[in-house]
């Protein structure tokens, strides 16, 4: 399938006698890169969904946890990373490369950079596929990959960005179409998110600790996690929608004006909404309220974009009936509408109190991932591949069947998760007339939803079958044709005309009005509630009046400010970065620079982990325990009755990374320390069902034979100290001895219960950690009073 | 209905601030939509049709009032 890509010899000629400074060129697009990314996406998509189906099986049937390297805690990050970065990532790159060249009328700036991007990205995916099952992880959702892979991601992303912006610089079409705006927003924002969230201190080649800890880490992580959804799974796919949907429907986008509103409102508002993942937690209330508010605001731009996509099909619904491509696009955009309706709904604090940690969230995510991303990918592939190979789709009927079984699969999946999530949420909070929990055993709530886990598995498997069918269909299509690169005649000016001064764009009325409003809103941070109300009112008056005046001043014969901006790629990019950074800075910076409790004071309320506990925590992280257990007790009676005292900021102050979790397939562990004897933990890890009948937790018997390297503990404490954890030099130097001492104490205790354990066993270390979570060790005894020196004790 | 709205505010007067912020957003957003829609759609017709003409540059350019530029 080698492409016969070559740039056609420029046929320079005057476009018309009256335009001597104009010439036409025939260019050939580099479509080979798009072909590679399409097939990589399809192949990795099947792997990702296979991993997802297997993980779903493990939740329904614990015996499917056959190997430690493929146990649920390790497989789930592999599934999410593969789905996001391998499936959607490759699909996004295919769409971006294909559409950008055509929209800007330029061939890809550098073939070499394109190839480095492709192979670099596949190398990163392979690295993820190897390291995650081995338990090499940073334990931050969707950002689990360790620091060397993080560096590789940053490098490959820069290669992609350079090639993209270089192509824009070479463009023959001055105006940037809306799809390009979304691509620009994606490239710059993902770079910022990745770099900030991945900041960590390496301990070894394959181990690092996040520079952020506790609540700060939680905020940064979910600022990243939420915006990975926003700027990796949404904005590039919106760009793809704005290009491929009009192409497939053979009509322009419903409203270009709406797309302007859609873009700016979305990129500005989206970045603020991250804290809605942390509602009712120990996160400061201002950050939670901000996250909830901006999530509600997201309804407006998200639905604006969704309606713009769907209404592009007005007058073309007869085509939708006949064309599988349009079917996928129409359903994909509809699922986008559903997911973006549900997201803000789930961000309302009271709704979140029910839904958070349950399968409802899983259903919400999969409505977006399978419905929006998966169906937009399928529509794009069915449209692109015949054109990339100069042939027709091998089987329209197979594509139709794919659509129907995919749709049924998604519906079964999300309905199962809705039922499961709401059932479990209601059972967790159910109390009797005396205020006692009606379902005090967590396993009861798990058994109630198990049928839904089987239904989810069935739905997911149907979807996977559709993906396999698509892979076969696309392969047969490619086989029946020949790699073909698109060509186009473009007209360019030899001498560029005088541009409008950049200051007139950057300091144009829309930017000035927005800046004044933002300054007024930021001033809220330094005032009292009355001042806040006044500033809000003033910002509203400025914004509303400014827009009103601009509307009155409009001139029908002049190009709009935005039309001028669309012709200036660099300025457009800078303004996009500013729009995105405002939200990031407003949320992240205060939480990082604001004075926390003094470290020494915090140390008294929550001492740092002892060496063995830290080792045990690393085992906990490696096994992916956070994928099923939270460590965050919310301020609700039903939570405190079940788990204990409400979690505080100090509880996780020294946690690098934080382990608050996002899902409770098992109970919360924030106050687990001291709740059960060591022998209980030992037995529970070996055979969970012997302690908790009905549990679906995998056995962690392999930890009994895993060994902790006591000699390496010092490095870990030293790294933690460099992050601000108050270990003293003496504690660091004595870490190996202290770890051995604590291990020996646990082993002695186990022996009294008839259990023979090796002190360096990982199971001993994780027991030490589990016994410590949420339980501050007793303060050291006060120093003994000075003993008077006498002749007698001097002699001793 | 009125009670359902007023009761939480009476309990926590600060709730008025985020609600005001939400209202402010909606007002400004609505004004922005009106402003954008005050432009005639024809002003954007050409750029909106870009994806439909990307393999027919010559024909499309001839129909335009202005030629494209190189930065």
PDB file of C-alpha atoms in Angstrom, chain A residues 118-382:
ATOM      1  CA  UNK A 118       3.637   8.557  13.478  1.00  0.00           C
ATOM      2  CA  UNK A 119       6.338   6.155  14.614  1.00  0.00           C
ATOM      3  CA  UNK A 120       7.017   8.128  17.779  1.00  0.00           C
ATOM      4  CA  UNK A 121       3.360   7.943  18.753  1.00  0.00           C
ATOM      5  CA  UNK A 122       3.171   4.225  18.063  1.00  0.00           C
ATOM      6  CA  UNK A 123       6.343   3.740  20.126  1.00  0.00           C
ATOM      7  CA  UNK A 124       4.689   5.560  23.035  1.00  0.00           C
ATOM      8  CA  UNK A 125       1.642   3.316  22.736  1.00  0.00           C
ATOM      9  CA  UNK A 126       3.825   0.205  22.762  1.00  0.00           C
ATOM     10  CA  UNK A 127       5.682   1.587  25.807  1.00  0.00           C
ATOM     11  CA  UNK A 128       2.320   2.043  27.537  1.00  0.00           C
ATOM     12  CA  UNK A 129       1.244  -1.471  26.581  1.00  0.00           C
ATOM     13  CA  UNK A 130       4.410  -2.843  28.174  1.00  0.00           C
ATOM     14  CA  UNK A 131       4.779  -0.659  31.265  1.00  0.00           C
ATOM     15  CA  UNK A 132       1.188  -0.507  32.502  1.00  0.00           C
ATOM     16  CA  UNK A 133       0.727  -4.287  32.858  1.00  0.00           C
ATOM     17  CA  UNK A 134       4.086  -4.354  34.646  1.00  0.00           C
ATOM     18  CA  UNK A 135       2.649  -1.943  37.189  1.00  0.00           C
ATOM     19  CA  UNK A 136       4.939   0.923  36.160  1.00  0.00           C
ATOM     20  CA  UNK A 137       2.563   3.789  36.782  1.00  0.00           C
ATOM     21  CA  UNK A 138       2.199   7.246  38.286  1.00  0.00           C
ATOM     22  CA  UNK A 139      -1.332   6.338  39.394  1.00  0.00           C
ATOM     23  CA  UNK A 140      -2.896   9.491  37.958  1.00  0.00           C
ATOM     24  CA  UNK A 141      -5.879   8.671  35.788  1.00  0.00           C
ATOM     25  CA  UNK A 142      -5.200   8.995  32.047  1.00  0.00           C
ATOM     26  CA  UNK A 143      -1.689  10.158  32.970  1.00  0.00           C
ATOM     27  CA  UNK A 144      -0.343   6.925  34.385  1.00  0.00           C
ATOM     28  CA  UNK A 145       2.710   6.674  32.162  1.00  0.00           C
ATOM     29  CA  UNK A 146       6.041   7.119  33.898  1.00  0.00           C
ATOM     30  CA  UNK A 147       8.349  10.054  33.361  1.00  0.00           C
ATOM     31  CA  UNK A 148      10.494   8.737  30.441  1.00  0.00           C
ATOM     32  CA  UNK A 149       7.310   8.070  28.444  1.00  0.00           C
ATOM     33  CA  UNK A 150       5.958  11.467  29.489  1.00  0.00           C
ATOM     34  CA  UNK A 151       9.078  13.089  28.048  1.00  0.00           C
ATOM     35  CA  UNK A 152       8.604  11.123  24.827  1.00  0.00           C
ATOM     36  CA  UNK A 153       4.980  12.287  24.621  1.00  0.00           C
ATOM     37  CA  UNK A 154       6.071  15.912  25.001  1.00  0.00           C
ATOM     38  CA  UNK A 155       8.739  15.501  22.295  1.00  0.00           C
ATOM     39  CA  UNK A 156       6.387  13.829  19.795  1.00  0.00           C
ATOM     40  CA  UNK A 157       3.688  16.400  20.502  1.00  0.00           C
ATOM     41  CA  UNK A 158       6.155  19.178  19.714  1.00  0.00           C
ATOM     42  CA  UNK A 159       7.003  17.459  16.424  1.00  0.00           C
ATOM     43  CA  UNK A 160       3.288  17.345  15.591  1.00  0.00           C
ATOM     44  CA  UNK A 161       2.824  20.998  16.569  1.00  0.00           C
ATOM     45  CA  UNK A 162       5.810  22.170  14.517  1.00  0.00           C
ATOM     46  CA  UNK A 163       4.603  20.316  11.432  1.00  0.00           C
ATOM     47  CA  UNK A 164       1.059  21.607  11.852  1.00  0.00           C
ATOM     48  CA  UNK A 165       1.974  25.271  12.339  1.00  0.00           C
ATOM     49  CA  UNK A 166       4.608  25.071   9.615  1.00  0.00           C
ATOM     50  CA  UNK A 167       1.909  23.805   7.256  1.00  0.00           C
ATOM     51  CA  UNK A 168      -0.288  26.735   8.274  1.00  0.00           C
ATOM     52  CA  UNK A 169       2.590  29.094   7.560  1.00  0.00           C
ATOM     53  CA  UNK A 170       2.866  27.668   4.026  1.00  0.00           C
ATOM     54  CA  UNK A 171      -0.837  27.897   3.352  1.00  0.00           C
ATOM     55  CA  UNK A 172      -2.355  29.240   0.157  1.00  0.00           C
ATOM     56  CA  UNK A 173      -5.779  29.758   1.721  1.00  0.00           C
ATOM     57  CA  UNK A 174      -5.581  32.773   3.956  1.00  0.00           C
ATOM     58  CA  UNK A 175      -8.755  32.252   5.945  1.00  0.00           C
ATOM     59  CA  UNK A 176      -8.599  29.582   8.615  1.00  0.00           C
ATOM     60  CA  UNK A 177     -11.754  27.482   8.613  1.00  0.00           C
ATOM     61  CA  UNK A 178     -13.379  26.653  11.954  1.00  0.00           C
ATOM     62  CA  UNK A 179     -11.941  23.106  11.998  1.00  0.00           C
ATOM     63  CA  UNK A 180      -8.433  24.578  12.099  1.00  0.00           C
ATOM     64  CA  UNK A 181      -9.327  26.697  15.138  1.00  0.00           C
ATOM     65  CA  UNK A 182     -10.272  23.586  17.049  1.00  0.00           C
ATOM     66  CA  UNK A 183      -7.033  21.878  16.014  1.00  0.00           C
ATOM     67  CA  UNK A 184      -5.033  24.888  17.220  1.00  0.00           C
ATOM     68  CA  UNK A 185      -6.832  24.834  20.575  1.00  0.00           C
ATOM     69  CA  UNK A 186      -6.122  21.112  20.892  1.00  0.00           C
ATOM     70  CA  UNK A 187      -2.422  21.362  20.158  1.00  0.00           C
ATOM     71  CA  UNK A 188      -1.633  24.224  22.503  1.00  0.00           C
ATOM     72  CA  UNK A 189      -3.865  23.146  25.372  1.00  0.00           C
ATOM     73  CA  UNK A 190      -2.865  19.490  25.445  1.00  0.00           C
ATOM     74  CA  UNK A 191       0.773  20.597  25.572  1.00  0.00           C
ATOM     75  CA  UNK A 192       0.122  22.808  28.600  1.00  0.00           C
ATOM     76  CA  UNK A 193      -1.997  20.193  30.394  1.00  0.00           C
ATOM     77  CA  UNK A 194       0.470  17.379  29.837  1.00  0.00           C
ATOM     78  CA  UNK A 195       3.533  19.311  30.942  1.00  0.00           C
ATOM     79  CA  UNK A 196       1.979  20.684  34.131  1.00  0.00           C
ATOM     80  CA  UNK A 197       0.327  17.451  35.256  1.00  0.00           C
ATOM     81  CA  UNK A 198       3.350  15.298  34.485  1.00  0.00           C
ATOM     82  CA  UNK A 199       5.773  17.334  36.620  1.00  0.00           C
ATOM     83  CA  UNK A 200       7.436  14.797  38.871  1.00  0.00           C
ATOM     84  CA  UNK A 201      10.651  13.907  40.665  1.00  0.00           C
ATOM     85  CA  UNK A 202      12.249  10.714  39.343  1.00  0.00           C
ATOM     86  CA  UNK A 203      13.421   8.212  41.936  1.00  0.00           C
ATOM     87  CA  UNK A 204      14.701   5.763  39.356  1.00  0.00           C
ATOM     88  CA  UNK A 205      14.329   5.130  35.629  1.00  0.00           C
ATOM     89  CA  UNK A 206      10.839   3.736  36.093  1.00  0.00           C
ATOM     90  CA  UNK A 207       9.605   5.418  39.255  1.00  0.00           C
ATOM     91  CA  UNK A 208       8.726   9.001  40.095  1.00  0.00           C
ATOM     92  CA  UNK A 209       6.607  11.004  42.496  1.00  0.00           C
ATOM     93  CA  UNK A 210       4.336  13.850  41.422  1.00  0.00           C
ATOM     94  CA  UNK A 211       5.596  17.266  42.505  1.00  0.00           C
ATOM     95  CA  UNK A 212       2.064  18.030  43.630  1.00  0.00           C
ATOM     96  CA  UNK A 213       0.595  16.392  46.693  1.00  0.00           C
ATOM     97  CA  UNK A 214      -2.792  15.904  48.318  1.00  0.00           C
ATOM     98  CA  UNK A 215      -5.456  18.441  47.370  1.00  0.00           C
ATOM     99  CA  UNK A 216      -3.082  20.305  45.040  1.00  0.00           C
ATOM    100  CA  UNK A 217      -2.393  17.120  43.163  1.00  0.00           C
ATOM    101  CA  UNK A 218      -6.102  16.348  43.045  1.00  0.00           C
ATOM    102  CA  UNK A 219      -6.876  19.741  41.559  1.00  0.00           C
ATOM    103  CA  UNK A 220      -4.057  19.589  39.007  1.00  0.00           C
ATOM    104  CA  UNK A 221      -4.879  15.999  38.089  1.00  0.00           C
ATOM    105  CA  UNK A 222      -8.568  16.676  37.467  1.00  0.00           C
ATOM    106  CA  UNK A 223      -7.817  19.930  35.721  1.00  0.00           C
ATOM    107  CA  UNK A 224      -5.782  17.688  33.414  1.00  0.00           C
ATOM    108  CA  UNK A 225      -8.170  14.711  33.463  1.00  0.00           C
ATOM    109  CA  UNK A 226     -11.238  16.756  32.654  1.00  0.00           C
ATOM    110  CA  UNK A 227      -9.445  18.678  29.952  1.00  0.00           C
ATOM    111  CA  UNK A 228      -7.985  15.524  28.459  1.00  0.00           C
ATOM    112  CA  UNK A 229     -11.639  14.797  27.739  1.00  0.00           C
ATOM    113  CA  UNK A 230     -12.179  18.373  26.604  1.00  0.00           C
ATOM    114  CA  UNK A 231      -9.137  18.957  24.448  1.00  0.00           C
ATOM    115  CA  UNK A 232      -8.185  15.444  23.368  1.00  0.00           C
ATOM    116  CA  UNK A 233     -11.566  13.761  22.997  1.00  0.00           C
ATOM    117  CA  UNK A 234     -13.735  16.747  22.164  1.00  0.00           C
ATOM    118  CA  UNK A 235     -12.149  19.751  20.457  1.00  0.00           C
ATOM    119  CA  UNK A 236     -10.227  17.840  17.759  1.00  0.00           C
ATOM    120  CA  UNK A 237     -13.290  15.732  17.054  1.00  0.00           C
ATOM    121  CA  UNK A 238     -15.376  18.896  16.772  1.00  0.00           C
ATOM    122  CA  UNK A 239     -12.861  20.107  14.202  1.00  0.00           C
ATOM    123  CA  UNK A 240     -13.273  16.815  12.399  1.00  0.00           C
ATOM    124  CA  UNK A 241     -17.059  17.214  12.603  1.00  0.00           C
ATOM    125  CA  UNK A 242     -16.865  20.699  11.078  1.00  0.00           C
ATOM    126  CA  UNK A 243     -14.853  19.360   8.155  1.00  0.00           C
ATOM    127  CA  UNK A 244     -16.145  15.872   7.436  1.00  0.00           C
ATOM    128  CA  UNK A 245     -19.833  16.359   8.186  1.00  0.00           C
ATOM    129  CA  UNK A 246     -20.300  19.099   5.550  1.00  0.00           C
ATOM    130  CA  UNK A 247     -18.221  17.012   3.111  1.00  0.00           C
ATOM    131  CA  UNK A 248     -20.327  13.923   3.631  1.00  0.00           C
ATOM    132  CA  UNK A 249     -23.605  15.861   3.578  1.00  0.00           C
ATOM    133  CA  UNK A 250     -22.403  17.946   0.606  1.00  0.00           C
ATOM    134  CA  UNK A 251     -23.603  21.160   2.168  1.00  0.00           C
ATOM    135  CA  UNK A 252     -21.897  23.845   4.243  1.00  0.00           C
ATOM    136  CA  UNK A 253     -22.092  23.929   7.991  1.00  0.00           C
ATOM    137  CA  UNK A 254     -25.499  25.080   9.234  1.00  0.00           C
ATOM    138  CA  UNK A 255     -24.236  28.294  10.812  1.00  0.00           C
ATOM    139  CA  UNK A 256     -20.725  29.594  10.573  1.00  0.00           C
ATOM    140  CA  UNK A 257     -21.704  32.371  12.971  1.00  0.00           C
ATOM    141  CA  UNK A 258     -22.723  29.795  15.546  1.00  0.00           C
ATOM    142  CA  UNK A 259     -19.398  28.049  15.090  1.00  0.00           C
ATOM    143  CA  UNK A 260     -17.599  31.256  16.143  1.00  0.00           C
ATOM    144  CA  UNK A 261     -19.610  31.372  19.355  1.00  0.00           C
ATOM    145  CA  UNK A 262     -19.199  27.643  19.825  1.00  0.00           C
ATOM    146  CA  UNK A 263     -15.432  27.786  19.558  1.00  0.00           C
ATOM    147  CA  UNK A 264     -14.611  30.726  21.816  1.00  0.00           C
ATOM    148  CA  UNK A 265     -17.175  29.907  24.462  1.00  0.00           C
ATOM    149  CA  UNK A 266     -16.095  26.270  24.557  1.00  0.00           C
ATOM    150  CA  UNK A 267     -12.349  26.816  24.821  1.00  0.00           C
ATOM    151  CA  UNK A 268     -12.800  29.528  27.436  1.00  0.00           C
ATOM    152  CA  UNK A 269     -15.329  27.731  29.624  1.00  0.00           C
ATOM    153  CA  UNK A 270     -14.137  24.118  29.358  1.00  0.00           C
ATOM    154  CA  UNK A 271     -10.829  24.602  31.133  1.00  0.00           C
ATOM    155  CA  UNK A 272     -12.511  25.811  34.349  1.00  0.00           C
ATOM    156  CA  UNK A 273     -14.747  22.802  34.874  1.00  0.00           C
ATOM    157  CA  UNK A 274     -12.179  20.272  36.179  1.00  0.00           C
ATOM    158  CA  UNK A 275     -13.081  20.520  39.887  1.00  0.00           C
ATOM    159  CA  UNK A 276     -16.508  19.026  39.193  1.00  0.00           C
ATOM    160  CA  UNK A 277     -14.660  15.708  39.526  1.00  0.00           C
ATOM    161  CA  UNK A 278     -13.943  16.602  43.156  1.00  0.00           C
ATOM    162  CA  UNK A 279     -17.326  17.803  44.427  1.00  0.00           C
ATOM    163  CA  UNK A 280     -18.063  17.188  48.111  1.00  0.00           C
ATOM    164  CA  UNK A 281     -14.422  16.278  48.750  1.00  0.00           C
ATOM    165  CA  UNK A 282     -11.846  18.025  50.919  1.00  0.00           C
ATOM    166  CA  UNK A 283     -11.051  20.391  48.027  1.00  0.00           C
ATOM    167  CA  UNK A 284     -11.640  24.055  49.031  1.00  0.00           C
ATOM    168  CA  UNK A 285     -15.257  25.042  48.513  1.00  0.00           C
ATOM    169  CA  UNK A 286     -14.455  27.962  46.197  1.00  0.00           C
ATOM    170  CA  UNK A 287     -12.816  25.609  43.715  1.00  0.00           C
ATOM    171  CA  UNK A 288     -15.768  23.206  43.847  1.00  0.00           C
ATOM    172  CA  UNK A 289     -18.286  26.001  43.270  1.00  0.00           C
ATOM    173  CA  UNK A 290     -16.225  27.368  40.401  1.00  0.00           C
ATOM    174  CA  UNK A 291     -16.076  23.932  38.786  1.00  0.00           C
ATOM    175  CA  UNK A 292     -19.816  23.408  39.165  1.00  0.00           C
ATOM    176  CA  UNK A 293     -20.702  26.823  37.755  1.00  0.00           C
ATOM    177  CA  UNK A 294     -18.518  26.551  34.708  1.00  0.00           C
ATOM    178  CA  UNK A 295     -19.830  23.045  34.090  1.00  0.00           C
ATOM    179  CA  UNK A 296     -23.348  24.441  33.975  1.00  0.00           C
ATOM    180  CA  UNK A 297     -22.183  27.171  31.607  1.00  0.00           C
ATOM    181  CA  UNK A 298     -20.799  24.472  29.321  1.00  0.00           C
ATOM    182  CA  UNK A 299     -24.320  23.487  28.397  1.00  0.00           C
ATOM    183  CA  UNK A 300     -24.608  26.557  26.176  1.00  0.00           C
ATOM    184  CA  UNK A 301     -21.575  26.178  23.885  1.00  0.00           C
ATOM    185  CA  UNK A 302     -21.725  22.381  23.839  1.00  0.00           C
ATOM    186  CA  UNK A 303     -25.290  22.320  22.669  1.00  0.00           C
ATOM    187  CA  UNK A 304     -24.584  25.168  20.264  1.00  0.00           C
ATOM    188  CA  UNK A 305     -21.980  22.951  18.602  1.00  0.00           C
ATOM    189  CA  UNK A 306     -24.156  19.878  18.719  1.00  0.00           C
ATOM    190  CA  UNK A 307     -27.076  21.698  17.081  1.00  0.00           C
ATOM    191  CA  UNK A 308     -24.745  23.190  14.493  1.00  0.00           C
ATOM    192  CA  UNK A 309     -23.646  19.689  13.550  1.00  0.00           C
ATOM    193  CA  UNK A 310     -27.098  18.166  13.460  1.00  0.00           C
ATOM    194  CA  UNK A 311     -28.691  21.069  11.610  1.00  0.00           C
ATOM    195  CA  UNK A 312     -26.028  20.790   8.912  1.00  0.00           C
ATOM    196  CA  UNK A 313     -27.995  17.699   7.948  1.00  0.00           C
ATOM    197  CA  UNK A 314     -31.216  19.672   7.449  1.00  0.00           C
ATOM    198  CA  UNK A 315     -32.585  18.862   4.042  1.00  0.00           C
ATOM    199  CA  UNK A 316     -30.252  15.877   3.833  1.00  0.00           C
ATOM    200  CA  UNK A 317     -32.078  13.451   6.081  1.00  0.00           C
ATOM    201  CA  UNK A 318     -32.969  11.299   3.089  1.00  0.00           C
ATOM    202  CA  UNK A 319     -29.231  10.854   2.592  1.00  0.00           C
ATOM    203  CA  UNK A 320     -28.833   9.838   6.211  1.00  0.00           C
ATOM    204  CA  UNK A 321     -31.250   6.998   5.562  1.00  0.00           C
ATOM    205  CA  UNK A 322     -29.069   5.676   2.743  1.00  0.00           C
ATOM    206  CA  UNK A 323     -25.538   6.612   3.724  1.00  0.00           C
ATOM    207  CA  UNK A 324     -23.803   4.785   6.609  1.00  0.00           C
ATOM    208  CA  UNK A 325     -21.263   7.604   6.913  1.00  0.00           C
ATOM    209  CA  UNK A 326     -23.976  10.141   7.676  1.00  0.00           C
ATOM    210  CA  UNK A 327     -25.668   7.676  10.005  1.00  0.00           C
ATOM    211  CA  UNK A 328     -22.495   7.447  12.076  1.00  0.00           C
ATOM    212  CA  UNK A 329     -22.040  11.213  12.065  1.00  0.00           C
ATOM    213  CA  UNK A 330     -25.664  11.929  12.992  1.00  0.00           C
ATOM    214  CA  UNK A 331     -25.609   9.384  15.822  1.00  0.00           C
ATOM    215  CA  UNK A 332     -22.152  10.530  16.954  1.00  0.00           C
ATOM    216  CA  UNK A 333     -23.263  14.159  17.236  1.00  0.00           C
ATOM    217  CA  UNK A 334     -26.424  13.035  19.041  1.00  0.00           C
ATOM    218  CA  UNK A 335     -24.346  11.114  21.571  1.00  0.00           C
ATOM    219  CA  UNK A 336     -22.214  14.245  21.965  1.00  0.00           C
ATOM    220  CA  UNK A 337     -25.391  16.128  22.811  1.00  0.00           C
ATOM    221  CA  UNK A 338     -26.411  13.477  25.312  1.00  0.00           C
ATOM    222  CA  UNK A 339     -23.016  13.351  26.980  1.00  0.00           C
ATOM    223  CA  UNK A 340     -22.734  17.136  27.173  1.00  0.00           C
ATOM    224  CA  UNK A 341     -26.200  17.368  28.674  1.00  0.00           C
ATOM    225  CA  UNK A 342     -25.410  14.698  31.240  1.00  0.00           C
ATOM    226  CA  UNK A 343     -21.991  16.138  32.169  1.00  0.00           C
ATOM    227  CA  UNK A 344     -23.243  19.462  33.575  1.00  0.00           C
ATOM    228  CA  UNK A 345     -26.135  17.614  35.222  1.00  0.00           C
ATOM    229  CA  UNK A 346     -23.669  15.359  37.044  1.00  0.00           C
ATOM    230  CA  UNK A 347     -21.695  18.448  38.047  1.00  0.00           C
ATOM    231  CA  UNK A 348     -24.497  19.754  40.237  1.00  0.00           C
ATOM    232  CA  UNK A 349     -23.334  19.059  43.767  1.00  0.00           C
ATOM    233  CA  UNK A 350     -26.491  17.256  44.894  1.00  0.00           C
ATOM    234  CA  UNK A 351     -26.553  15.053  41.782  1.00  0.00           C
ATOM    235  CA  UNK A 352     -22.849  14.377  42.201  1.00  0.00           C
ATOM    236  CA  UNK A 353     -23.455  13.225  45.781  1.00  0.00           C
ATOM    237  CA  UNK A 354     -25.531  10.396  44.328  1.00  0.00           C
ATOM    238  CA  UNK A 355     -23.610   9.657  41.151  1.00  0.00           C
ATOM    239  CA  UNK A 356     -19.983  10.154  42.096  1.00  0.00           C
ATOM    240  CA  UNK A 357     -17.953   6.967  42.619  1.00  0.00           C
ATOM    241  CA  UNK A 358     -20.723   4.918  40.952  1.00  0.00           C
ATOM    242  CA  UNK A 359     -21.123   3.336  37.521  1.00  0.00           C
ATOM    243  CA  UNK A 360     -23.268   6.239  36.390  1.00  0.00           C
ATOM    244  CA  UNK A 361     -20.033   8.118  35.728  1.00  0.00           C
ATOM    245  CA  UNK A 362     -18.680   5.127  33.813  1.00  0.00           C
ATOM    246  CA  UNK A 363     -21.844   5.105  31.680  1.00  0.00           C
ATOM    247  CA  UNK A 364     -21.521   8.850  31.066  1.00  0.00           C
ATOM    248  CA  UNK A 365     -17.926   8.498  29.938  1.00  0.00           C
ATOM    249  CA  UNK A 366     -18.721   5.611  27.618  1.00  0.00           C
ATOM    250  CA  UNK A 367     -21.692   7.436  26.086  1.00  0.00           C
ATOM    251  CA  UNK A 368     -19.147  10.025  24.990  1.00  0.00           C
ATOM    252  CA  UNK A 369     -16.289   7.676  24.146  1.00  0.00           C
ATOM    253  CA  UNK A 370     -18.221   5.004  22.250  1.00  0.00           C
ATOM    254  CA  UNK A 371     -20.982   7.210  20.893  1.00  0.00           C
ATOM    255  CA  UNK A 372     -19.204  10.454  20.115  1.00  0.00           C
ATOM    256  CA  UNK A 373     -15.573   9.431  19.561  1.00  0.00           C
ATOM    257  CA  UNK A 374     -16.184   5.924  18.264  1.00  0.00           C
ATOM    258  CA  UNK A 375     -18.970   6.825  15.865  1.00  0.00           C
ATOM    259  CA  UNK A 376     -17.275   9.968  14.581  1.00  0.00           C
ATOM    260  CA  UNK A 377     -14.192   7.819  13.974  1.00  0.00           C
ATOM    261  CA  UNK A 378     -16.220   5.198  12.128  1.00  0.00           C
ATOM    262  CA  UNK A 379     -17.963   7.816   9.968  1.00  0.00           C
ATOM    263  CA  UNK A 380     -14.669   9.459   9.145  1.00  0.00           C
ATOM    264  CA  UNK A 381     -12.968   6.157   8.306  1.00  0.00           C
ATOM    265  CA  UNK A 382     -15.809   4.972   6.057  1.00  0.00           C
TER     266      UNK A 382
END
